[in-house]
């Protein structure tokens, strides 16, 4: 079954429209990111509360996340395979209000707090430094590798393409109102890897 009959697209002809669209998305994302300030970052970078809760019955992480929007900004992740345990990341000194809201929703005695800890801003600063260092070394390695395998101008183009892809994804995160945390940084590094892989394939075709 052929869904798309005509597979010949004039990508080069529409490149200027793509430039404008990408630039608008990146600039809007940058403006919104600046306006949101510290609220862009999760507790991995700013510090906050980390709660591990086990329920008496299976629960949905999405449902808990929606319920907590009126209490405090929080990230909810399922833990294990039973569907009864979640990890809740929230801002500083918000765990009492969150636990009270959960008991109000699911009833007293319906949950067991496995752990209630705090992540200090110092730890967040350390993670930020490590993430930026890993990114810088990664870009330098890609630049060096592509310079040896192809040419320096090819390497610069590939790095710019990676930066473009990461900025677009970051803008999408800002538009969605999500926070930057350790998982997002790992996702960006994954995108960088796949992006340069596609770029190398294209460079091989150009060289041929």
PDB file of C-alpha atoms in Angstrom:
ATOM      1  CA  UNK A   1       0.000   0.000   0.000  1.00  0.00           C
ATOM      2  CA  UNK A   2       1.530   3.294  -1.127  1.00  0.00           C
ATOM      3  CA  UNK A   3       0.354   6.148   1.098  1.00  0.00           C
ATOM      4  CA  UNK A   4       2.401   8.877  -0.620  1.00  0.00           C
ATOM      5  CA  UNK A   5       2.260   8.719  -4.407  1.00  0.00           C
ATOM      6  CA  UNK A   6       4.749  11.475  -5.187  1.00  0.00           C
ATOM      7  CA  UNK A   7       7.950  11.186  -3.159  1.00  0.00           C
ATOM      8  CA  UNK A   8       9.851  13.897  -5.016  1.00  0.00           C
ATOM      9  CA  UNK A   9       9.881  16.948  -2.768  1.00  0.00           C
ATOM     10  CA  UNK A  10      11.686  20.175  -3.547  1.00  0.00           C
ATOM     11  CA  UNK A  11      13.475  20.461  -0.202  1.00  0.00           C
ATOM     12  CA  UNK A  12      16.052  22.903  -1.543  1.00  0.00           C
ATOM     13  CA  UNK A  13      13.348  25.109  -3.044  1.00  0.00           C
ATOM     14  CA  UNK A  14      11.570  25.408   0.296  1.00  0.00           C
ATOM     15  CA  UNK A  15      14.714  25.868   2.361  1.00  0.00           C
ATOM     16  CA  UNK A  16      14.146  29.598   2.943  1.00  0.00           C
ATOM     17  CA  UNK A  17      10.718  28.923   4.427  1.00  0.00           C
ATOM     18  CA  UNK A  18      12.307  26.328   6.689  1.00  0.00           C
ATOM     19  CA  UNK A  19      14.948  28.833   7.801  1.00  0.00           C
ATOM     20  CA  UNK A  20      12.260  31.351   8.760  1.00  0.00           C
ATOM     21  CA  UNK A  21      10.106  28.758  10.537  1.00  0.00           C
ATOM     22  CA  UNK A  22      13.047  27.411  12.551  1.00  0.00           C
ATOM     23  CA  UNK A  23      14.207  30.901  13.472  1.00  0.00           C
ATOM     24  CA  UNK A  24      10.723  31.920  14.657  1.00  0.00           C
ATOM     25  CA  UNK A  25      10.321  28.779  16.769  1.00  0.00           C
ATOM     26  CA  UNK A  26      13.775  29.145  18.352  1.00  0.00           C
ATOM     27  CA  UNK A  27      13.329  32.862  19.089  1.00  0.00           C
ATOM     28  CA  UNK A  28       9.868  32.362  20.614  1.00  0.00           C
ATOM     29  CA  UNK A  29      11.223  29.509  22.702  1.00  0.00           C
ATOM     30  CA  UNK A  30      14.153  31.660  23.878  1.00  0.00           C
ATOM     31  CA  UNK A  31      11.845  34.535  24.858  1.00  0.00           C
ATOM     32  CA  UNK A  32       9.479  32.250  26.785  1.00  0.00           C
ATOM     33  CA  UNK A  33      12.419  30.460  28.427  1.00  0.00           C
ATOM     34  CA  UNK A  34      13.820  33.808  29.603  1.00  0.00           C
ATOM     35  CA  UNK A  35      10.451  35.001  30.910  1.00  0.00           C
ATOM     36  CA  UNK A  36       9.861  31.807  32.904  1.00  0.00           C
ATOM     37  CA  UNK A  37      13.249  32.108  34.624  1.00  0.00           C
ATOM     38  CA  UNK A  38      13.943  29.566  37.370  1.00  0.00           C
ATOM     39  CA  UNK A  39      10.599  27.835  36.842  1.00  0.00           C
ATOM     40  CA  UNK A  40      12.136  26.260  33.719  1.00  0.00           C
ATOM     41  CA  UNK A  41      14.260  23.944  35.860  1.00  0.00           C
ATOM     42  CA  UNK A  42      13.218  20.920  37.890  1.00  0.00           C
ATOM     43  CA  UNK A  43      14.467  20.001  41.335  1.00  0.00           C
ATOM     44  CA  UNK A  44      17.515  18.262  39.846  1.00  0.00           C
ATOM     45  CA  UNK A  45      18.869  21.765  39.245  1.00  0.00           C
ATOM     46  CA  UNK A  46      17.051  24.039  41.705  1.00  0.00           C
ATOM     47  CA  UNK A  47      16.550  21.803  44.716  1.00  0.00           C
ATOM     48  CA  UNK A  48      13.262  20.575  46.153  1.00  0.00           C
ATOM     49  CA  UNK A  49      11.412  17.610  47.624  1.00  0.00           C
ATOM     50  CA  UNK A  50      11.535  14.005  46.434  1.00  0.00           C
ATOM     51  CA  UNK A  51       8.768  11.703  47.678  1.00  0.00           C
ATOM     52  CA  UNK A  52       8.396   7.980  47.045  1.00  0.00           C
ATOM     53  CA  UNK A  53       4.839   6.825  47.722  1.00  0.00           C
ATOM     54  CA  UNK A  54       3.274   3.361  47.614  1.00  0.00           C
ATOM     55  CA  UNK A  55      -0.528   3.109  47.262  1.00  0.00           C
ATOM     56  CA  UNK A  56      -2.822   0.290  48.305  1.00  0.00           C
ATOM     57  CA  UNK A  57      -4.194   0.108  44.775  1.00  0.00           C
ATOM     58  CA  UNK A  58      -2.828   0.750  41.265  1.00  0.00           C
ATOM     59  CA  UNK A  59      -2.756   4.443  40.309  1.00  0.00           C
ATOM     60  CA  UNK A  60      -2.015   6.442  37.174  1.00  0.00           C
ATOM     61  CA  UNK A  61       0.938   8.838  37.229  1.00  0.00           C
ATOM     62  CA  UNK A  62      -0.847  11.125  34.767  1.00  0.00           C
ATOM     63  CA  UNK A  63      -3.890  11.326  37.030  1.00  0.00           C
ATOM     64  CA  UNK A  64      -1.768  12.249  40.049  1.00  0.00           C
ATOM     65  CA  UNK A  65       0.152  14.835  38.025  1.00  0.00           C
ATOM     66  CA  UNK A  66      -3.095  16.506  36.890  1.00  0.00           C
ATOM     67  CA  UNK A  67      -4.437  16.531  40.448  1.00  0.00           C
ATOM     68  CA  UNK A  68      -1.289  18.121  41.884  1.00  0.00           C
ATOM     69  CA  UNK A  69      -1.327  21.033  39.420  1.00  0.00           C
ATOM     70  CA  UNK A  70      -3.517  22.998  41.824  1.00  0.00           C
ATOM     71  CA  UNK A  71      -1.227  22.161  44.770  1.00  0.00           C
ATOM     72  CA  UNK A  72       2.355  22.584  43.522  1.00  0.00           C
ATOM     73  CA  UNK A  73       4.306  22.070  40.272  1.00  0.00           C
ATOM     74  CA  UNK A  74       5.427  18.448  40.376  1.00  0.00           C
ATOM     75  CA  UNK A  75       6.759  15.651  38.200  1.00  0.00           C
ATOM     76  CA  UNK A  76       5.257  12.211  38.782  1.00  0.00           C
ATOM     77  CA  UNK A  77       6.922   8.980  37.607  1.00  0.00           C
ATOM     78  CA  UNK A  78       5.697   5.415  37.981  1.00  0.00           C
ATOM     79  CA  UNK A  79       8.019   2.997  39.744  1.00  0.00           C
ATOM     80  CA  UNK A  80       8.026  -0.790  39.446  1.00  0.00           C
ATOM     81  CA  UNK A  81       5.590  -3.021  37.575  1.00  0.00           C
ATOM     82  CA  UNK A  82       2.635  -3.118  39.978  1.00  0.00           C
ATOM     83  CA  UNK A  83       1.451   0.416  39.210  1.00  0.00           C
ATOM     84  CA  UNK A  84       1.144   1.164  42.919  1.00  0.00           C
ATOM     85  CA  UNK A  85       4.367   3.083  43.503  1.00  0.00           C
ATOM     86  CA  UNK A  86       5.319   6.560  42.248  1.00  0.00           C
ATOM     87  CA  UNK A  87       8.081   9.097  42.705  1.00  0.00           C
ATOM     88  CA  UNK A  88       7.005  12.728  43.016  1.00  0.00           C
ATOM     89  CA  UNK A  89       9.461  15.568  42.448  1.00  0.00           C
ATOM     90  CA  UNK A  90       8.335  19.018  43.555  1.00  0.00           C
ATOM     91  CA  UNK A  91       9.584  22.372  44.800  1.00  0.00           C
ATOM     92  CA  UNK A  92      11.096  23.034  48.243  1.00  0.00           C
ATOM     93  CA  UNK A  93       8.828  22.478  51.287  1.00  0.00           C
ATOM     94  CA  UNK A  94       5.906  21.223  49.210  1.00  0.00           C
ATOM     95  CA  UNK A  95       5.811  17.579  50.356  1.00  0.00           C
ATOM     96  CA  UNK A  96       3.351  18.159  53.281  1.00  0.00           C
ATOM     97  CA  UNK A  97       0.808  19.817  50.979  1.00  0.00           C
ATOM     98  CA  UNK A  98       1.254  17.105  48.338  1.00  0.00           C
ATOM     99  CA  UNK A  99       0.806  14.253  50.822  1.00  0.00           C
ATOM    100  CA  UNK A 100      -2.276  15.952  52.278  1.00  0.00           C
ATOM    101  CA  UNK A 101      -3.739  16.291  48.770  1.00  0.00           C
ATOM    102  CA  UNK A 102      -3.053  12.629  48.004  1.00  0.00           C
ATOM    103  CA  UNK A 103      -4.737  11.482  51.209  1.00  0.00           C
ATOM    104  CA  UNK A 104      -7.681  13.753  50.450  1.00  0.00           C
ATOM    105  CA  UNK A 105      -8.009  12.212  47.003  1.00  0.00           C
ATOM    106  CA  UNK A 106      -7.427   8.530  47.811  1.00  0.00           C
ATOM    107  CA  UNK A 107      -8.473   8.487  51.463  1.00  0.00           C
ATOM    108  CA  UNK A 108      -6.600   8.241  54.799  1.00  0.00           C
ATOM    109  CA  UNK A 109      -4.401   5.183  55.096  1.00  0.00           C
ATOM    110  CA  UNK A 110      -4.470   4.558  51.351  1.00  0.00           C
ATOM    111  CA  UNK A 111      -0.784   5.295  50.866  1.00  0.00           C
ATOM    112  CA  UNK A 112       2.551   4.594  52.481  1.00  0.00           C
ATOM    113  CA  UNK A 113       5.405   7.117  52.267  1.00  0.00           C
ATOM    114  CA  UNK A 114       8.517   5.083  51.515  1.00  0.00           C
ATOM    115  CA  UNK A 115      10.837   8.100  51.557  1.00  0.00           C
ATOM    116  CA  UNK A 116      10.611  11.881  51.823  1.00  0.00           C
ATOM    117  CA  UNK A 117      13.922  13.601  51.098  1.00  0.00           C
ATOM    118  CA  UNK A 118      15.222  16.946  49.929  1.00  0.00           C
ATOM    119  CA  UNK A 119      17.589  17.693  47.048  1.00  0.00           C
ATOM    120  CA  UNK A 120      19.818  20.664  47.808  1.00  0.00           C
ATOM    121  CA  UNK A 121      20.521  23.450  45.290  1.00  0.00           C
ATOM    122  CA  UNK A 122      24.223  22.637  45.633  1.00  0.00           C
ATOM    123  CA  UNK A 123      23.583  19.235  44.123  1.00  0.00           C
ATOM    124  CA  UNK A 124      21.620  20.928  41.365  1.00  0.00           C
ATOM    125  CA  UNK A 125      24.514  23.256  40.562  1.00  0.00           C
ATOM    126  CA  UNK A 126      26.825  20.257  40.342  1.00  0.00           C
ATOM    127  CA  UNK A 127      24.480  18.485  37.909  1.00  0.00           C
ATOM    128  CA  UNK A 128      24.236  21.629  35.778  1.00  0.00           C
ATOM    129  CA  UNK A 129      28.015  21.934  35.543  1.00  0.00           C
ATOM    130  CA  UNK A 130      28.402  18.251  34.669  1.00  0.00           C
ATOM    131  CA  UNK A 131      25.697  18.447  31.998  1.00  0.00           C
ATOM    132  CA  UNK A 132      27.255  21.496  30.340  1.00  0.00           C
ATOM    133  CA  UNK A 133      30.717  19.924  30.513  1.00  0.00           C
ATOM    134  CA  UNK A 134      29.470  16.681  28.950  1.00  0.00           C
ATOM    135  CA  UNK A 135      27.754  18.615  26.173  1.00  0.00           C
ATOM    136  CA  UNK A 136      30.852  20.733  25.428  1.00  0.00           C
ATOM    137  CA  UNK A 137      33.144  17.702  25.274  1.00  0.00           C
ATOM    138  CA  UNK A 138      30.638  15.869  23.103  1.00  0.00           C
ATOM    139  CA  UNK A 139      30.440  18.712  20.587  1.00  0.00           C
ATOM    140  CA  UNK A 140      34.242  19.014  20.533  1.00  0.00           C
ATOM    141  CA  UNK A 141      34.597  15.278  19.905  1.00  0.00           C
ATOM    142  CA  UNK A 142      32.062  15.376  17.063  1.00  0.00           C
ATOM    143  CA  UNK A 143      33.825  18.381  15.536  1.00  0.00           C
ATOM    144  CA  UNK A 144      37.203  16.626  15.658  1.00  0.00           C
ATOM    145  CA  UNK A 145      35.902  13.291  14.343  1.00  0.00           C
ATOM    146  CA  UNK A 146      34.055  14.810  11.365  1.00  0.00           C
ATOM    147  CA  UNK A 147      37.013  17.032  10.543  1.00  0.00           C
ATOM    148  CA  UNK A 148      39.232  13.938  10.285  1.00  0.00           C
ATOM    149  CA  UNK A 149      36.684  11.856   8.384  1.00  0.00           C
ATOM    150  CA  UNK A 150      35.426  14.624   6.054  1.00  0.00           C
ATOM    151  CA  UNK A 151      36.392  18.304   6.135  1.00  0.00           C
ATOM    152  CA  UNK A 152      36.323  21.064   8.723  1.00  0.00           C
ATOM    153  CA  UNK A 153      33.411  22.844   7.011  1.00  0.00           C
ATOM    154  CA  UNK A 154      31.443  19.595   7.114  1.00  0.00           C
ATOM    155  CA  UNK A 155      32.153  19.292  10.833  1.00  0.00           C
ATOM    156  CA  UNK A 156      31.007  22.855  11.539  1.00  0.00           C
ATOM    157  CA  UNK A 157      27.812  22.260   9.566  1.00  0.00           C
ATOM    158  CA  UNK A 158      27.082  19.078  11.536  1.00  0.00           C
ATOM    159  CA  UNK A 159      27.572  20.827  14.889  1.00  0.00           C
ATOM    160  CA  UNK A 160      25.250  23.652  13.790  1.00  0.00           C
ATOM    161  CA  UNK A 161      22.645  21.070  12.768  1.00  0.00           C
ATOM    162  CA  UNK A 162      22.890  19.429  16.194  1.00  0.00           C
ATOM    163  CA  UNK A 163      22.486  22.769  17.953  1.00  0.00           C
ATOM    164  CA  UNK A 164      19.472  23.526  15.748  1.00  0.00           C
ATOM    165  CA  UNK A 165      17.784  20.220  16.629  1.00  0.00           C
ATOM    166  CA  UNK A 166      18.425  20.677  20.343  1.00  0.00           C
ATOM    167  CA  UNK A 167      17.131  24.253  20.334  1.00  0.00           C
ATOM    168  CA  UNK A 168      13.956  23.177  18.527  1.00  0.00           C
ATOM    169  CA  UNK A 169      13.327  20.429  21.097  1.00  0.00           C
ATOM    170  CA  UNK A 170      14.015  22.839  23.955  1.00  0.00           C
ATOM    171  CA  UNK A 171      11.546  25.325  22.461  1.00  0.00           C
ATOM    172  CA  UNK A 172       8.935  22.553  22.235  1.00  0.00           C
ATOM    173  CA  UNK A 173       9.560  21.782  25.921  1.00  0.00           C
ATOM    174  CA  UNK A 174       9.011  25.439  26.830  1.00  0.00           C
ATOM    175  CA  UNK A 175       5.820  25.636  24.757  1.00  0.00           C
ATOM    176  CA  UNK A 176       4.506  22.540  26.558  1.00  0.00           C
ATOM    177  CA  UNK A 177       5.234  24.104  29.949  1.00  0.00           C
ATOM    178  CA  UNK A 178       7.559  21.289  31.024  1.00  0.00           C
ATOM    179  CA  UNK A 179      10.648  21.595  33.203  1.00  0.00           C
ATOM    180  CA  UNK A 180      14.274  20.857  32.422  1.00  0.00           C
ATOM    181  CA  UNK A 181      15.549  17.969  34.523  1.00  0.00           C
ATOM    182  CA  UNK A 182      18.118  15.191  34.313  1.00  0.00           C
ATOM    183  CA  UNK A 183      15.938  13.095  32.020  1.00  0.00           C
ATOM    184  CA  UNK A 184      15.586  15.975  29.573  1.00  0.00           C
ATOM    185  CA  UNK A 185      19.358  16.491  29.459  1.00  0.00           C
ATOM    186  CA  UNK A 186      19.806  12.780  28.716  1.00  0.00           C
ATOM    187  CA  UNK A 187      17.190  13.126  25.976  1.00  0.00           C
ATOM    188  CA  UNK A 188      19.056  16.060  24.420  1.00  0.00           C
ATOM    189  CA  UNK A 189      22.282  14.081  24.341  1.00  0.00           C
ATOM    190  CA  UNK A 190      20.416  11.210  22.671  1.00  0.00           C
ATOM    191  CA  UNK A 191      19.030  13.600  20.060  1.00  0.00           C
ATOM    192  CA  UNK A 192      22.554  14.882  19.437  1.00  0.00           C
ATOM    193  CA  UNK A 193      23.726  11.336  18.755  1.00  0.00           C
ATOM    194  CA  UNK A 194      20.939  10.515  16.316  1.00  0.00           C
ATOM    195  CA  UNK A 195      21.218  13.914  14.635  1.00  0.00           C
ATOM    196  CA  UNK A 196      24.917  13.531  13.867  1.00  0.00           C
ATOM    197  CA  UNK A 197      24.297   9.967  12.656  1.00  0.00           C
ATOM    198  CA  UNK A 198      21.833  11.212  10.024  1.00  0.00           C
ATOM    199  CA  UNK A 199      24.205  14.020   9.086  1.00  0.00           C
ATOM    200  CA  UNK A 200      27.094  11.594   8.535  1.00  0.00           C
ATOM    201  CA  UNK A 201      24.914   9.485   6.224  1.00  0.00           C
ATOM    202  CA  UNK A 202      24.100  12.571   4.150  1.00  0.00           C
ATOM    203  CA  UNK A 203      27.762  13.585   4.057  1.00  0.00           C
ATOM    204  CA  UNK A 204      28.665  10.121   2.750  1.00  0.00           C
ATOM    205  CA  UNK A 205      26.190  10.532  -0.101  1.00  0.00           C
ATOM    206  CA  UNK A 206      27.559  13.996  -0.925  1.00  0.00           C
ATOM    207  CA  UNK A 207      31.125  12.707  -0.997  1.00  0.00           C
ATOM    208  CA  UNK A 208      30.123   9.833  -3.294  1.00  0.00           C
TER     209      UNK A 208
END
